[in-house]
Each structure stands twice: as structure tokens, then as C-alpha cells.
mmCIF file of C-alpha atoms in Angstrom:
data_model
loop_
_atom_site.group_PDB
_atom_site.id
_atom_site.type_symbol
_atom_site.label_atom_id
_atom_site.label_comp_id
_atom_site.label_asym_id
_atom_site.label_seq_id
_atom_site.Cartn_x
_atom_site.Cartn_y
_atom_site.Cartn_z
ATOM 1 C CA MET A 983 7.754 17.899 -59.689
ATOM 2 C CA ASN A 984 8.746 14.449 -59.138
ATOM 3 C CA SER A 985 12.090 13.299 -60.655
ATOM 4 C CA ASP A 986 11.453 11.676 -64.266
ATOM 5 C CA ASP A 987 9.840 15.231 -64.902
ATOM 6 C CA MET A 988 13.145 16.860 -63.620
ATOM 7 C CA SER A 989 16.145 17.933 -65.754
ATOM 8 C CA LEU A 990 19.488 15.381 -64.645
ATOM 9 C CA GLU A 991 21.145 19.112 -63.997
ATOM 10 C CA ASN A 992 18.381 19.514 -61.202
ATOM 11 C CA ARG A 993 18.465 15.966 -60.187
ATOM 12 C CA ILE A 994 22.201 15.976 -59.159
ATOM 13 C CA LEU A 995 22.130 19.332 -58.339
ATOM 14 C CA ASP A 996 19.521 20.771 -56.482
ATOM 15 C CA LEU A 997 19.766 23.401 -54.857
ATOM 16 C CA HIS A 998 16.354 23.888 -53.181
ATOM 17 C CA GLY A 999 16.079 26.594 -50.930
ATOM 18 C CA LYS A 1000 19.732 27.605 -50.906
ATOM 19 C CA ARG A 1001 19.734 31.455 -50.727
ATOM 20 C CA ILE A 1002 22.400 32.980 -52.615
ATOM 21 C CA LEU A 1003 24.004 35.766 -53.547
ATOM 22 C CA VAL A 1004 25.810 36.543 -56.855
ATOM 23 C CA THR A 1005 27.404 39.396 -57.840
ATOM 24 C CA GLY A 1006 27.904 40.669 -61.488
ATOM 25 C CA ALA A 1007 24.995 38.918 -62.008
ATOM 26 C CA SER A 1008 24.071 42.485 -64.143
ATOM 27 C CA SER A 1009 25.548 40.357 -67.254
ATOM 28 C CA GLY A 1010 28.093 38.019 -68.624
ATOM 29 C CA ILE A 1011 28.775 34.823 -66.130
ATOM 30 C CA GLY A 1012 27.564 36.704 -63.383
ATOM 31 C CA GLU A 1013 24.001 37.191 -64.693
ATOM 32 C CA ASP A 1014 24.120 33.258 -66.511
ATOM 33 C CA ILE A 1015 25.175 31.610 -63.432
ATOM 34 C CA ALA A 1016 21.961 33.855 -61.515
ATOM 35 C CA ARG A 1017 19.577 31.827 -63.780
ATOM 36 C CA LEU A 1018 21.192 28.292 -63.814
ATOM 37 C CA LEU A 1019 20.648 28.990 -60.071
ATOM 38 C CA HIS A 1020 16.660 30.317 -59.442
ATOM 39 C CA GLU A 1021 16.580 26.740 -62.874
ATOM 40 C CA LEU A 1022 18.416 24.792 -59.837
ATOM 41 C CA GLY A 1023 15.639 25.469 -57.392
ATOM 42 C CA ALA A 1024 18.062 28.347 -54.925
ATOM 43 C CA GLU A 1025 17.079 32.341 -54.289
ATOM 44 C CA PRO A 1026 19.614 33.912 -56.062
ATOM 45 C CA ILE A 1027 19.988 37.605 -54.527
ATOM 46 C CA LEU A 1028 21.617 39.741 -57.422
ATOM 47 C CA VAL A 1029 24.320 42.223 -56.634
ATOM 48 C CA GLY A 1030 25.863 44.395 -59.387
ATOM 49 C CA ARG A 1031 26.368 47.721 -60.726
ATOM 50 C CA ASN A 1032 23.463 48.068 -62.893
ATOM 51 C CA PRO A 1033 20.386 48.918 -61.321
ATOM 52 C CA GLU A 1034 17.996 48.366 -64.255
ATOM 53 C CA ARG A 1035 19.378 44.843 -65.186
ATOM 54 C CA LEU A 1036 19.208 43.879 -62.433
ATOM 55 C CA GLY A 1037 16.086 45.381 -61.985
ATOM 56 C CA ALA A 1038 14.687 43.406 -65.334
ATOM 57 C CA LEU A 1039 16.639 39.983 -64.407
ATOM 58 C CA ALA A 1040 15.449 39.678 -61.124
ATOM 59 C CA SER A 1041 11.938 40.397 -62.433
ATOM 60 C CA GLU A 1042 12.639 37.326 -64.560
ATOM 61 C CA LEU A 1043 13.480 35.179 -62.072
ATOM 62 C CA GLY A 1044 10.169 36.209 -59.993
ATOM 63 C CA GLY A 1045 10.882 38.884 -58.289
ATOM 64 C CA CYS A 1046 14.064 37.701 -56.298
ATOM 65 C CA GLN A 1047 16.172 40.450 -54.020
ATOM 66 C CA SER A 1048 18.870 42.722 -55.666
ATOM 67 C CA LEU A 1049 20.954 45.184 -54.763
ATOM 68 C CA ALA A 1050 22.859 47.776 -57.082
ATOM 69 C CA LEU A 1051 25.514 48.281 -54.968
ATOM 70 C CA ASP A 1052 29.500 50.044 -56.037
ATOM 71 C CA ILE A 1053 31.506 46.516 -54.015
ATOM 72 C CA THR A 1054 34.438 48.693 -54.214
ATOM 73 C CA ASP A 1055 32.862 51.221 -51.246
ATOM 74 C CA GLU A 1056 33.249 48.682 -48.296
ATOM 75 C CA ALA A 1057 30.854 50.993 -45.733
ATOM 76 C CA GLN A 1058 28.123 50.528 -48.646
ATOM 77 C CA VAL A 1059 28.667 46.814 -48.868
ATOM 78 C CA SER A 1060 29.151 46.239 -44.576
ATOM 79 C CA GLN A 1061 26.036 48.348 -44.436
ATOM 80 C CA ALA A 1062 23.979 46.556 -47.251
ATOM 81 C CA LEU A 1063 25.154 42.628 -46.770
ATOM 82 C CA GLY A 1064 24.465 43.238 -42.824
ATOM 83 C CA GLU A 1065 20.540 43.539 -43.704
ATOM 84 C CA LEU A 1066 20.384 40.579 -45.410
ATOM 85 C CA PRO A 1067 18.778 37.613 -44.096
ATOM 86 C CA ALA A 1068 20.515 34.045 -43.625
ATOM 87 C CA LEU A 1069 22.109 32.201 -46.348
ATOM 88 C CA ASP A 1070 23.633 29.702 -47.662
ATOM 89 C CA GLY A 1071 26.687 30.812 -49.921
ATOM 90 C CA LEU A 1072 27.991 33.418 -52.857
ATOM 91 C CA VAL A 1073 29.660 33.454 -56.019
ATOM 92 C CA ASN A 1074 31.970 35.789 -56.526
ATOM 93 C CA CYS A 1075 31.801 37.240 -60.145
ATOM 94 C CA ALA A 1076 32.237 40.063 -60.702
ATOM 95 C CA GLY A 1077 35.035 41.411 -61.751
ATOM 96 C CA ILE A 1078 37.141 44.234 -64.066
ATOM 97 C CA SER A 1079 40.282 44.096 -66.888
ATOM 98 C CA ILE A 1080 42.347 46.787 -68.013
ATOM 99 C CA LEU A 1081 44.529 45.791 -70.863
ATOM 100 C CA ASP A 1082 48.385 47.520 -71.095
ATOM 101 C CA ALA A 1083 50.901 45.313 -71.036
ATOM 102 C CA ALA A 1084 53.836 46.192 -68.488
ATOM 103 C CA LEU A 1085 55.465 48.709 -70.008
ATOM 104 C CA ASP A 1086 53.004 50.906 -70.211
ATOM 105 C CA ILE A 1087 51.170 49.758 -66.663
ATOM 106 C CA LYS A 1088 49.942 52.526 -65.323
ATOM 107 C CA ALA A 1089 49.524 52.213 -61.053
ATOM 108 C CA ASP A 1090 46.163 53.723 -60.944
ATOM 109 C CA ASP A 1091 44.825 50.878 -62.922
ATOM 110 C CA PHE A 1092 46.538 48.212 -61.612
ATOM 111 C CA LYS A 1093 44.962 49.873 -57.978
ATOM 112 C CA ARG A 1094 41.713 50.155 -60.192
ATOM 113 C CA ILE A 1095 41.828 46.172 -60.722
ATOM 114 C CA LEU A 1096 43.281 45.150 -57.441
ATOM 115 C CA GLN A 1097 41.026 47.330 -55.903
ATOM 116 C CA THR A 1098 37.575 45.623 -57.881
ATOM 117 C CA ASN A 1099 38.953 42.073 -58.351
ATOM 118 C CA VAL A 1100 40.808 40.989 -55.081
ATOM 119 C CA VAL A 1101 40.105 43.552 -52.353
ATOM 120 C CA ALA A 1102 35.785 44.190 -52.343
ATOM 121 C CA SER A 1103 35.455 40.105 -53.154
ATOM 122 C CA ALA A 1104 38.005 39.594 -50.210
ATOM 123 C CA MET A 1105 34.986 41.718 -48.528
ATOM 124 C CA ILE A 1106 31.651 40.174 -49.785
ATOM 125 C CA ALA A 1107 33.592 37.152 -48.196
ATOM 126 C CA ARG A 1108 33.919 38.263 -45.168
ATOM 127 C CA GLU A 1109 30.826 39.751 -44.633
ATOM 128 C CA VAL A 1110 28.817 37.065 -45.888
ATOM 129 C CA GLY A 1111 30.969 34.197 -44.151
ATOM 130 C CA ARG A 1112 29.833 35.915 -40.855
ATOM 131 C CA ASN A 1113 26.155 36.215 -42.283
ATOM 132 C CA MET A 1114 27.138 32.024 -42.581
ATOM 133 C CA VAL A 1115 28.444 31.683 -39.449
ATOM 134 C CA ALA A 1116 26.608 34.107 -37.570
ATOM 135 C CA ASN A 1117 22.928 31.363 -38.822
ATOM 136 C CA GLN A 1118 25.397 28.648 -38.328
ATOM 137 C CA ARG A 1119 24.673 27.511 -42.319
ATOM 138 C CA ARG A 1120 26.859 25.724 -43.255
ATOM 139 C CA GLY A 1121 27.097 26.156 -47.789
ATOM 140 C CA ALA A 1122 29.639 26.728 -50.068
ATOM 141 C CA ILE A 1123 31.381 30.080 -51.475
ATOM 142 C CA VAL A 1124 32.972 30.403 -55.475
ATOM 143 C CA ASN A 1125 34.675 32.507 -56.361
ATOM 144 C CA VAL A 1126 34.949 33.303 -60.037
ATOM 145 C CA SER A 1127 38.845 33.535 -61.532
ATOM 146 C CA SER A 1128 40.417 32.812 -64.224
ATOM 147 C CA GLN A 1129 43.432 31.359 -66.267
ATOM 148 C CA ALA A 1130 45.570 34.124 -65.574
ATOM 149 C CA ALA A 1131 45.554 33.002 -62.485
ATOM 150 C CA SER A 1132 47.753 29.961 -63.791
ATOM 151 C CA ALA A 1133 48.838 31.342 -67.352
ATOM 152 C CA ALA A 1134 50.675 34.165 -68.372
ATOM 153 C CA LEU A 1135 48.507 36.582 -70.650
ATOM 154 C CA GLN A 1136 49.410 38.897 -73.042
ATOM 155 C CA ASP A 1137 49.598 42.996 -71.903
ATOM 156 C CA HIS A 1138 47.210 41.083 -69.016
ATOM 157 C CA LEU A 1139 49.592 41.944 -65.869
ATOM 158 C CA GLY A 1140 47.247 43.269 -63.563
ATOM 159 C CA TYR A 1141 44.462 41.106 -63.968
ATOM 160 C CA CYS A 1142 46.797 37.968 -63.914
ATOM 161 C CA ALA A 1143 48.312 39.530 -61.372
ATOM 162 C CA SER A 1144 44.438 39.646 -59.258
ATOM 163 C CA LYS A 1145 43.615 36.153 -60.231
ATOM 164 C CA GLY A 1146 46.392 34.828 -58.885
ATOM 165 C CA ALA A 1147 45.637 36.228 -55.397
ATOM 166 C CA MET A 1148 41.624 35.320 -56.065
ATOM 167 C CA ASP A 1149 43.397 31.809 -56.046
ATOM 168 C CA ALA A 1150 44.993 32.123 -52.997
ATOM 169 C CA MET A 1151 42.258 34.029 -50.760
ATOM 170 C CA THR A 1152 40.576 30.567 -51.668
ATOM 171 C CA ARG A 1153 42.842 29.261 -50.077
ATOM 172 C CA VAL A 1154 42.768 31.059 -47.250
ATOM 173 C CA LEU A 1155 39.159 30.196 -46.914
ATOM 174 C CA CYS A 1156 39.629 27.014 -47.537
ATOM 175 C CA LEU A 1157 41.713 26.965 -44.383
ATOM 176 C CA GLU A 1158 39.451 29.249 -42.059
ATOM 177 C CA LEU A 1159 35.864 28.682 -42.987
ATOM 178 C CA GLY A 1160 35.991 25.483 -43.457
ATOM 179 C CA GLN A 1161 35.368 24.738 -38.860
ATOM 180 C CA HIS A 1162 32.221 25.919 -39.845
ATOM 181 C CA GLY A 1163 31.252 23.417 -42.364
ATOM 182 C CA ILE A 1164 32.004 26.138 -45.303
ATOM 183 C CA ARG A 1165 32.966 25.183 -48.472
ATOM 184 C CA VAL A 1166 35.633 27.329 -50.954
ATOM 185 C CA ASN A 1167 36.643 26.991 -54.021
ATOM 186 C CA SER A 1168 37.055 28.996 -57.257
ATOM 187 C CA VAL A 1169 36.806 28.649 -61.084
ATOM 188 C CA ASN A 1170 38.989 29.248 -64.339
ATOM 189 C CA PRO A 1171 37.693 30.221 -66.809
ATOM 190 C CA THR A 1172 39.445 30.725 -70.542
ATOM 191 C CA VAL A 1173 37.570 33.017 -72.740
ATOM 192 C CA THR A 1174 34.102 33.659 -72.518
ATOM 193 C CA LEU A 1175 31.981 34.063 -75.288
ATOM 194 C CA THR A 1176 29.703 36.699 -72.624
ATOM 195 C CA PRO A 1177 27.818 39.228 -75.982
ATOM 196 C CA MET A 1178 30.788 41.459 -74.895
ATOM 197 C CA ALA A 1179 33.571 39.262 -75.770
ATOM 198 C CA GLU A 1180 32.021 37.812 -79.264
ATOM 199 C CA MET A 1181 32.406 41.141 -80.433
ATOM 200 C CA ALA A 1182 35.609 41.833 -78.838
ATOM 201 C CA TRP A 1183 37.072 37.840 -80.153
ATOM 202 C CA SER A 1184 35.290 37.830 -83.358
ATOM 203 C CA ASP A 1185 37.962 38.510 -84.828
ATOM 204 C CA PRO A 1186 40.029 34.896 -86.487
ATOM 205 C CA GLN A 1187 43.826 37.194 -86.301
ATOM 206 C CA LYS A 1188 43.122 37.515 -82.873
ATOM 207 C CA SER A 1189 41.105 34.466 -82.186
ATOM 208 C CA GLU A 1190 42.526 31.481 -84.077
ATOM 209 C CA PRO A 1191 45.972 31.795 -82.450
ATOM 210 C CA MET A 1192 44.641 31.360 -78.614
ATOM 211 C CA LEU A 1193 42.435 28.297 -79.723
ATOM 212 C CA ALA A 1194 45.328 27.095 -80.881
ATOM 213 C CA ARG A 1195 45.825 26.770 -77.587
ATOM 214 C CA ILE A 1196 42.753 25.368 -76.314
ATOM 215 C CA PRO A 1197 42.874 21.834 -76.630
ATOM 216 C CA LEU A 1198 39.053 20.608 -77.161
ATOM 217 C CA GLN A 1199 39.397 24.285 -80.344
ATOM 218 C CA ARG A 1200 36.521 26.273 -78.794
ATOM 219 C CA PHE A 1201 35.897 29.285 -76.320
ATOM 220 C CA ALA A 1202 33.479 28.779 -73.404
ATOM 221 C CA THR A 1203 30.152 29.582 -73.159
ATOM 222 C CA PRO A 1204 28.540 31.558 -69.750
ATOM 223 C CA ARG A 1205 27.051 28.099 -69.702
ATOM 224 C CA ASP A 1206 30.124 26.123 -69.447
ATOM 225 C CA ILE A 1207 30.927 28.418 -66.119
ATOM 226 C CA ALA A 1208 27.359 28.332 -64.589
ATOM 227 C CA LEU A 1209 26.637 24.315 -64.784
ATOM 228 C CA PRO A 1210 30.234 24.017 -62.509
ATOM 229 C CA VAL A 1211 30.218 26.752 -60.439
ATOM 230 C CA ALA A 1212 26.555 25.301 -59.278
ATOM 231 C CA PHE A 1213 28.040 22.052 -58.508
ATOM 232 C CA LEU A 1214 30.554 23.248 -56.077
ATOM 233 C CA LEU A 1215 27.161 24.441 -54.581
ATOM 234 C CA SER A 1216 25.473 21.702 -54.011
ATOM 235 C CA GLU A 1217 26.257 18.824 -51.909
ATOM 236 C CA ALA A 1218 27.092 16.871 -54.271
ATOM 237 C CA ALA A 1219 31.107 18.848 -54.228
ATOM 238 C CA ALA A 1220 30.369 18.108 -49.790
ATOM 239 C CA MET A 1221 34.188 17.331 -49.851
ATOM 240 C CA ILE A 1222 35.499 19.610 -51.822
ATOM 241 C CA SER A 1223 36.756 23.248 -50.820
ATOM 242 C CA GLY A 1224 39.861 24.739 -51.401
ATOM 243 C CA ALA A 1225 40.325 23.400 -55.355
ATOM 244 C CA CYS A 1226 40.908 25.571 -58.357
ATOM 245 C CA LEU A 1227 38.719 24.384 -61.120
ATOM 246 C CA PRO A 1228 40.133 24.978 -65.338
ATOM 247 C CA ILE A 1229 37.660 25.718 -66.927
ATOM 248 C CA ASP A 1230 39.144 26.104 -69.903
ATOM 249 C CA GLY A 1231 39.544 23.143 -72.429
ATOM 250 C CA GLY A 1232 42.581 21.936 -71.209
ATOM 251 C CA TYR A 1233 44.599 25.296 -71.964
ATOM 252 C CA THR A 1234 46.610 25.641 -68.613
ATOM 253 C CA ALA A 1235 47.282 21.361 -68.948
ATOM 254 C CA ALA A 1236 48.776 22.636 -73.084
#
């Protein structure tokens, strides 16, 4: 394929030959990220909870490797990721949200959110970072955080706390992995219209107050998130590390 046949995205965000682990790849934003990375020439390694959906996506993407894992099981993660070939990057996209008012929050719910969104993401970053350092691979890690890291959201105490922790984790990983040529950034989306979110936000009484706080007056699409993630993984972002990039239509600036 010559340059005239390639889309602008493919020319700028060239990821050919890059092996990139994507968590949360069996649904939502993670699934769209995996598809885009494949379009851009990367070899995504898919991690998720649903083996059937992972297998279907892996087949769609030409038979790439998939790993059905409980990412909160440290031993399982260490064993599975310790057996992988040399990696060039990671997208930490797996996450959960449990909605509770601050006066009703349950300790078990809070712990579950933190275990998935923070602890598991840190353990996966540890394993991928070890792999990259051992194989002398310069590359990038992108953590999928949220506007909830920097803005208070009703009934999202545990989720906001977890995403604030993820941004702090991003900065520490940037500091410690930079000496190995590994860049670490996060992206911080607003409401993103995955199929599940489209149902959740279909009620105008719920969606209109949120849309009123977004200067661009729309929610994000999964592609809106996947493209900046690909940029941060690419050499186009070679001098960007430690950034927490809002993808929120101006929500946190307003």
C-alpha cells in the first residue's frame, strides 16, 4: 500500500508492528480501541472477562491473541501476562462503576471499584512495564480515566475517587518508566455512547442537564476516545508523557 492509498489517520498514527495489550476489549470503548489499533497496523492482544466476545473480536481482527482474565486476580494476571512475547504498549481500559449516594455508599462497593479501576490497572501496568523493560522496548501506556477524575459527579463517590487515583498513578508511572523510554498518559472522557450508555442516557431528563454542561453540546463516541488513545501510543506523541488529556467537549473547562 502506498501513501496515496492510506487514510490520513493511517499515515499519522502508524502503529505497524506494534504489539499492544488492551484490557476491557470485550465491550465498549476497549473494543473500539482494539479495532482502531488493528486498522492502524498494530497487533492488539485482547484482555477481557467474556471469552465468547473476545474470541469473536479476535477472529474479526485476523486471529489476534486474546486472554479471558479476571484482572482483579493478581496471580492469574501475573501468570498470563508473564508468558507474553515482547510488548510495545498497553491500554488500561477495563473498569467498573457502581452508583451510590455518598450517604449510602457501601464499603464493599467502594473496595470493588478501587480493586478493578486502580489496583488491577496498576498490576497490569507493572507486568507490561516489566515486559517492556526486559525486552528493551520503548513504547507507551495509556490509562483510560474519566472526567470524573477532576469533576464531582452526583452518586459517583467511589468512581470519582478511583479515576483520581488512576491519574495520580499515571504521573508516577511516567516518572519511573521514563528512564526506560516508556511514556505514560491518561485520557479522560466524558459520557461515551457505547451501546450500553446509549440506553442509559436515552432519557432526555437525564441527558439534557449533562449536555448543557458540555460546551460542544454532545456526548463522545467510542471513536472519539480511540483516536486520541492511538495518537498517544504513536510516535506522533513522542514527547508527551504524564499528561491527563480531557476528551470531554470542554466539560471540565466550563
